[in-house]
Tab-separated table of C-alpha atoms in Angstrom:
chain	number	residue	atom	x	y	z
A	1	VAL	CA	15.697	-4.582	75.080
A	2	THR	CA	15.994	-4.786	78.819
A	3	VAL	CA	13.262	-3.100	81.062
A	4	THR	CA	14.308	-2.292	85.021
A	5	SER	CA	11.528	-1.625	87.530
A	6	SER	CA	11.553	0.836	90.492
A	7	ASP	CA	12.239	-2.321	92.623
A	8	SER	CA	15.362	-3.259	90.260
A	9	GLN	CA	13.286	-6.067	88.638
A	10	GLN	CA	14.208	-6.781	85.167
A	11	ALA	CA	12.954	-8.075	81.987
A	12	THR	CA	14.606	-8.718	78.542
A	13	LEU	CA	12.901	-8.913	75.114
A	14	GLN	CA	15.015	-9.829	72.250
A	15	ILE	CA	13.649	-8.117	69.008
A	16	VAL	CA	15.063	-9.352	65.743
A	17	ILE	CA	15.343	-6.798	62.808
A	18	PRO	CA	15.577	-8.637	59.523
A	19	GLU	CA	17.810	-7.388	56.760
A	20	ALA	CA	16.573	-4.699	54.103
A	21	PHE	CA	15.040	-6.829	51.265
A	22	ALA	CA	17.116	-6.117	48.006
A	23	CYS	CA	14.920	-4.581	45.160
A	24	ASP	CA	15.966	-6.900	42.481
A	25	LEU	CA	12.702	-7.270	40.428
A	26	ALA	CA	13.463	-7.185	36.790
A	27	ILE	CA	11.859	-7.740	33.256
A	28	THR	CA	13.851	-10.322	31.430
A	29	LYS	CA	11.775	-10.914	28.255
A	30	VAL	CA	8.538	-9.550	26.810
A	31	ALA	CA	7.136	-11.860	23.973
A	32	VAL	CA	5.593	-9.952	21.151
A	33	GLN	CA	2.530	-11.461	19.138
A	34	LYS	CA	1.883	-9.274	16.248
A	35	GLU	CA	-1.465	-8.403	14.722
A	36	SER	CA	-2.688	-11.015	12.316
A	37	MET	CA	-3.388	-8.055	9.845
A	38	PRO	CA	-2.814	-4.269	10.299
A	39	ARG	CA	-5.440	-2.554	12.439
A	40	TRP	CA	-6.968	-5.958	13.626
A	41	LYS	CA	-5.887	-4.941	17.299
A	42	ASP	CA	-5.311	-8.726	18.144
A	43	ALA	CA	-1.536	-8.432	18.956
A	44	SER	CA	-0.443	-9.626	22.470
A	45	LEU	CA	2.485	-8.903	24.913
A	46	THR	CA	3.799	-11.710	27.553
A	47	ILE	CA	5.908	-10.445	30.294
A	48	THR	CA	8.486	-12.538	32.188
A	49	ALA	CA	10.033	-10.792	35.299
A	50	THR	CA	12.263	-12.379	37.914
A	51	THR	CA	12.636	-11.607	41.418
A	52	THR	CA	13.954	-13.027	44.696
A	53	ASN	CA	11.127	-11.770	46.984
A	54	THR	CA	8.357	-14.233	47.523
A	55	ASP	CA	6.681	-12.096	50.034
A	56	ALA	CA	4.590	-10.036	47.512
A	57	ASP	CA	3.051	-10.438	44.315
A	58	VAL	CA	4.382	-9.006	40.999
A	59	GLU	CA	1.851	-6.467	39.041
A	60	TYR	CA	2.153	-5.253	35.444
A	61	SER	CA	0.678	-2.259	33.613
A	62	LEU	CA	1.034	-0.725	30.083
A	63	ASP	CA	0.017	2.821	31.264
A	64	GLY	CA	1.011	2.979	34.882
A	65	GLU	CA	-2.359	3.571	35.976
A	66	SER	CA	-4.323	0.144	35.634
A	67	TRP	CA	-2.350	-2.759	37.194
A	68	GLN	CA	-2.933	-6.463	36.671
A	69	ALA	CA	-1.463	-9.623	38.125
A	70	GLU	CA	-2.079	-11.415	34.753
A	71	ASN	CA	1.432	-11.164	32.879
A	72	VAL	CA	-0.655	-11.136	29.266
A	73	PHE	CA	-1.869	-8.277	27.620
A	74	SER	CA	-4.164	-8.776	24.659
A	75	SER	CA	-6.190	-7.002	22.201
A	76	LEU	CA	-3.409	-4.605	21.409
A	77	ALA	CA	-2.600	-2.358	18.338
A	78	ALA	CA	0.813	-1.859	16.675
A	79	GLY	CA	2.939	0.605	18.308
A	80	SER	CA	5.128	1.587	21.137
A	81	TYR	CA	4.547	0.354	24.743
A	82	LEU	CA	5.910	1.088	28.115
A	83	VAL	CA	5.948	-2.352	29.973
A	84	GLN	CA	6.052	-1.886	33.684
A	85	ALA	CA	6.127	-4.239	36.555
A	86	ARG	CA	5.975	-3.304	40.204
A	87	GLN	CA	6.492	-5.449	43.461
A	88	GLY	CA	5.884	-3.401	46.830
A	89	GLY	CA	8.184	-0.656	46.539
A	90	CYS	CA	9.955	-1.822	43.840
A	91	MET	CA	9.289	-0.895	40.150
A	92	THR	CA	10.718	-1.645	36.615
A	93	SER	CA	10.164	-1.052	33.030
A	94	MET	CA	11.035	-1.797	29.693
A	95	ASP	CA	10.244	-0.122	26.183
A	96	VAL	CA	8.550	-2.570	23.839
A	97	VAL	CA	7.594	-2.249	19.890
A	98	ILE	CA	4.858	-4.191	18.277
A	99	PRO	CA	5.816	-3.820	14.589
A	100	ILE	CA	3.163	-3.710	12.031
A	101	PRO	CA	2.570	-7.170	9.888
A	102	GLY	CA	4.323	-7.270	6.821
A	103	SER	CA	2.383	-7.845	3.402
A	104	ARG	CA	2.398	-10.886	1.425
A	105	TYR	CA	2.439	-9.017	-1.765
A	106	HIS	CA	3.215	-5.416	-2.753
A	107	PHE	CA	3.316	-3.048	-5.831
A	108	TYR	CA	4.273	0.564	-5.831
A	109	TRP	CA	3.956	3.006	-8.673
A	110	THR	CA	3.583	6.925	-9.308
A	111	ASP	CA	0.596	8.482	-11.159
A	112	PRO	CA	0.921	11.109	-13.775
A	113	ARG	CA	0.134	13.504	-10.730
A	114	ASN	CA	3.314	12.416	-9.007
A	115	ASP	CA	1.085	10.786	-6.297
A	116	GLN	CA	2.696	7.779	-4.741
A	117	LYS	CA	0.565	4.890	-4.773
A	118	ALA	CA	1.080	1.404	-2.965
A	119	LEU	CA	-0.799	-1.857	-3.011
A	120	LEU	CA	-0.317	-4.158	-0.294
A	121	ILE	CA	-1.969	-7.693	0.129
A	122	TYR	CA	-1.849	-9.209	3.407
A	123	GLU	CA	-2.390	-12.725	4.624
A	124	ARG	CA	-3.500	-13.481	7.832
A	125	GLY	CA	-0.769	-14.641	10.147
A	126	TYR	CA	1.810	-14.540	7.327
A	127	GLN	CA	5.320	-13.895	8.753
A	128	GLY	CA	7.524	-14.145	5.439
A	129	GLU	CA	8.903	-11.912	3.248
A	130	SER	CA	7.069	-9.648	1.084
A	131	GLU	CA	6.863	-10.442	-2.790
A	132	GLU	CA	6.419	-7.948	-5.511
A	133	LEU	CA	3.332	-8.386	-7.608
A	134	ASP	CA	3.463	-8.524	-11.306
A	135	LEU	CA	0.605	-6.506	-12.628
A	136	GLY	CA	-0.594	-6.620	-16.190
A	137	TYR	CA	-2.740	-3.160	-15.411
A	138	LEU	CA	-2.844	-0.702	-12.495
A	139	PRO	CA	-5.678	-1.708	-9.965
A	140	VAL	CA	-9.082	-0.514	-10.925
A	141	ILE	CA	-11.773	0.395	-8.063
A	142	THR	CA	-15.566	0.335	-9.395
A	143	TYR	CA	-18.613	1.169	-7.318
A	144	SER	CA	-21.793	-0.724	-7.544
A	145	GLY	CA	-24.556	1.580	-9.086
A	146	GLU	CA	-21.825	3.509	-10.741
A	147	GLY	CA	-23.340	5.651	-13.514
A	148	ASP	CA	-26.919	5.541	-12.147
A	149	ASP	CA	-27.006	9.302	-11.172
A	150	THR	CA	-27.486	8.618	-7.705
A	151	PRO	CA	-26.004	11.187	-4.905
A	152	PHE	CA	-25.227	8.169	-2.681
A	153	ALA	CA	-22.519	6.529	-4.607
A	154	PRO	CA	-19.829	7.022	-2.142
A	155	VAL	CA	-21.507	4.978	0.459
A	156	MET	CA	-22.075	2.092	-1.878
A	157	GLY	CA	-20.223	-1.165	-2.102
A	158	SER	CA	-17.118	-1.122	-4.128
A	159	GLU	CA	-14.525	-3.711	-5.756
A	160	LEU	CA	-11.001	-3.298	-6.850
A	161	VAL	CA	-9.799	-5.884	-9.535
A	162	LEU	CA	-6.249	-6.759	-10.088
A	163	LYS	CA	-4.673	-8.503	-13.252
A	164	VAL	CA	-1.991	-10.596	-11.922
A	165	PHE	CA	0.752	-11.975	-14.164
A	166	SER	CA	1.221	-15.850	-13.423
A	167	LEU	CA	4.275	-17.400	-14.567
A	168	TYR	CA	3.237	-20.923	-13.927
A	169	ASN	CA	-0.067	-22.679	-13.702
A	170	PHE	CA	-2.043	-22.084	-10.506
A	171	GLN	CA	0.655	-19.783	-8.962
A	172	TYR	CA	-2.021	-17.879	-6.971
A	173	MET	CA	-4.045	-21.024	-6.286
A	174	HIS	CA	-3.294	-20.553	-2.283
A	175	MET	CA	-4.879	-17.455	-2.180
A	176	PHE	CA	-8.626	-19.149	-3.064
A	177	THR	CA	-10.030	-20.239	0.273
A	178	SER	CA	-13.439	-20.096	1.593
A	179	ASP	CA	-12.465	-17.877	4.273
A	180	HIS	CA	-13.421	-14.457	3.166
A	181	ARG	CA	-11.182	-12.673	5.658
A	182	GLN	CA	-7.711	-14.579	4.813
A	183	PHE	CA	-6.382	-12.099	2.298
A	184	ARG	CA	-6.862	-8.183	2.554
A	185	ALA	CA	-5.762	-5.540	0.149
A	186	ASP	CA	-4.788	-1.872	1.147
A	187	PHE	CA	-4.708	0.796	-1.330
A	188	LEU	CA	-2.640	3.696	-0.227
A	189	VAL	CA	-2.295	7.399	-1.562
A	190	ASN	CA	0.842	9.090	-0.359
A	191	ASP	CA	0.805	6.709	2.632
A	192	ASP	CA	-2.748	7.415	3.638
A	193	LEU	CA	-5.155	4.340	3.303
A	194	TYR	CA	-7.637	4.830	0.469
A	195	TRP	CA	-9.494	1.836	0.003
A	196	THR	CA	-9.620	-1.603	1.763
A	197	GLY	CA	-11.242	-4.893	1.110
A	198	TYR	CA	-11.227	-8.696	1.156
A	199	LEU	CA	-10.385	-11.026	-1.570
A	200	VAL	CA	-13.268	-13.064	-3.048
A	201	ALA	CA	-12.305	-16.543	-4.178
A	202	GLU	CA	-15.564	-17.067	-5.771
A	203	LEU	CA	-14.973	-14.125	-8.447
A	204	HIS	CA	-11.487	-15.742	-9.463
A	205	THR	CA	-10.865	-16.221	-13.093
A	206	GLU	CA	-7.820	-17.792	-14.636
A	207	GLU	CA	-7.048	-18.482	-18.464
A	208	TYR	CA	-6.640	-22.479	-18.935
A	209	ILE	CA	-3.776	-21.777	-21.614
A	210	ASP	CA	-0.040	-22.342	-21.367
A	211	PRO	CA	1.710	-19.812	-18.971
A	212	PRO	CA	2.478	-17.126	-18.620
A	213	TYR	CA	-1.245	-15.532	-18.660
A	214	TYR	CA	-3.143	-13.181	-16.333
A	215	VAL	CA	-5.186	-14.045	-13.306
A	216	ASP	CA	-8.079	-11.943	-12.226
A	217	LEU	CA	-8.246	-11.143	-8.282
A	218	HIS	CA	-11.357	-9.630	-7.089
A	219	PHE	CA	-11.616	-7.751	-3.606
A	220	VAL	CA	-14.553	-6.310	-2.109
A	221	CYS	CA	-14.975	-3.642	0.456
A	222	GLY	CA	-16.691	-4.142	3.592
A	223	LEU	CA	-20.099	-3.004	2.489
A	224	SER	CA	-19.950	-5.792	-0.122
A	225	ALA	CA	-18.147	-8.565	1.899
A	226	LEU	CA	-21.114	-8.395	4.554
A	227	GLN	CA	-23.264	-10.668	1.933
A	228	LEU	CA	-20.756	-13.250	2.426
A	229	GLU	CA	-20.986	-13.247	6.043
A	230	ASP	CA	-23.328	-15.642	8.149
A	231	PHE	CA	-24.493	-13.764	11.292
A	232	ALA	CA	-22.783	-15.408	14.109
A	233	PRO	CA	-22.741	-13.080	17.393
A	234	PRO	CA	-19.963	-13.343	19.858
A	235	ALA	CA	-20.503	-16.357	22.501
A	236	GLU	CA	-21.193	-14.021	25.339
A	237	ILE	CA	-24.391	-13.118	23.396
A	238	SER	CA	-26.733	-16.034	23.838
A	239	ALA	CA	-30.347	-14.959	23.207
A	240	THR	CA	-33.023	-15.887	20.608
A	241	PHE	CA	-33.471	-12.033	19.753
A	242	TYR	CA	-30.707	-9.405	19.247
A	243	THR	CA	-30.870	-5.658	19.615
A	244	LEU	CA	-30.510	-3.605	16.814
A	245	TRP	CA	-27.546	-2.121	18.278
A	246	GLN	CA	-25.832	-5.739	18.633
A	247	CYS	CA	-26.394	-6.393	15.057
A	248	LEU	CA	-24.912	-3.051	13.902
A	249	SER	CA	-22.105	-3.353	16.204
A	250	TYR	CA	-21.244	-6.862	14.719
A	251	CYS	CA	-21.618	-5.623	11.378
A	252	PHE	CA	-19.224	-2.758	11.685
A	253	SER	CA	-16.760	-5.111	12.889
A	254	LYS	CA	-16.834	-7.196	9.907
A	255	MET	CA	-16.573	-4.241	7.509
A	256	ASP	CA	-13.339	-2.988	8.802
A	257	LEU	CA	-14.591	0.643	8.505
A	258	PHE	CA	-12.772	1.032	12.055
A	259	ILE	CA	-15.652	3.060	13.352
A	260	GLY	CA	-15.264	3.635	17.272
A	261	ILE	CA	-18.373	2.082	19.034
A	262	GLN	CA	-19.587	3.506	22.389
A	263	THR	CA	-22.459	2.703	24.441
A	264	ALA	CA	-24.487	5.570	26.245
A	265	VAL	CA	-27.021	5.203	28.810
A	266	GLN	CA	-29.341	8.173	29.417
A	267	ALA	CA	-31.005	8.076	32.741
A	268	TRP	CA	-34.274	10.104	32.961
A	269	THR	CA	-35.759	11.303	36.178
A	270	VAL	CA	-39.508	11.982	36.273
């Protein structure tokens, strides 16, 4: 740019206009970590994006509203997600599905009323193929206090008992661990969850005779499983005393009742 004054004096300024930056932001990979068990909401997505632009940071989002610099999203449930990345005026996206974890064992049958029933046993973190159980009898659910003529039986603890056909000695010994949340049974009726509970190894019974023989597997619901849990609050709660709300919230999380917990604060003006 040249500027000429009224007395014919000139000054020159050189301005360099850089080339327009190419929008080449791309999501090249999304690593999926499935839930340890269905409905646990501990899945994660790790996004890998590439770009030649080094002047701006890349941000990530799953809803197009909340953005973050971290490329990892955790505490997710199974389902479909639209993974998005942006950098300056550039934006790209990719559809990703977090699949429901597969069961370790399964058994399907139809009852006399033509209801489709299914028993699925999950092992935390199991990634292999599902095996069909050989049951000697159909699953039986019993409630503690059943027959006591009480109107509150539906909220009492319950137990599901399976008689599994064992083809060789200790075929199901791997299921008997000290971890009370390692194996879970889901009982479905017409694809709707009817009952869920965890295996209690202490209730295991096995006939010590030549195989084949039956092994009893006992699963208890969340209400019954609470007695097996030591109270171990989250690390962020470090206090000598705990509020009733903290205790209830912790118990709900261990019962797998999937109760939505919300905290409300009421401000009073005097």
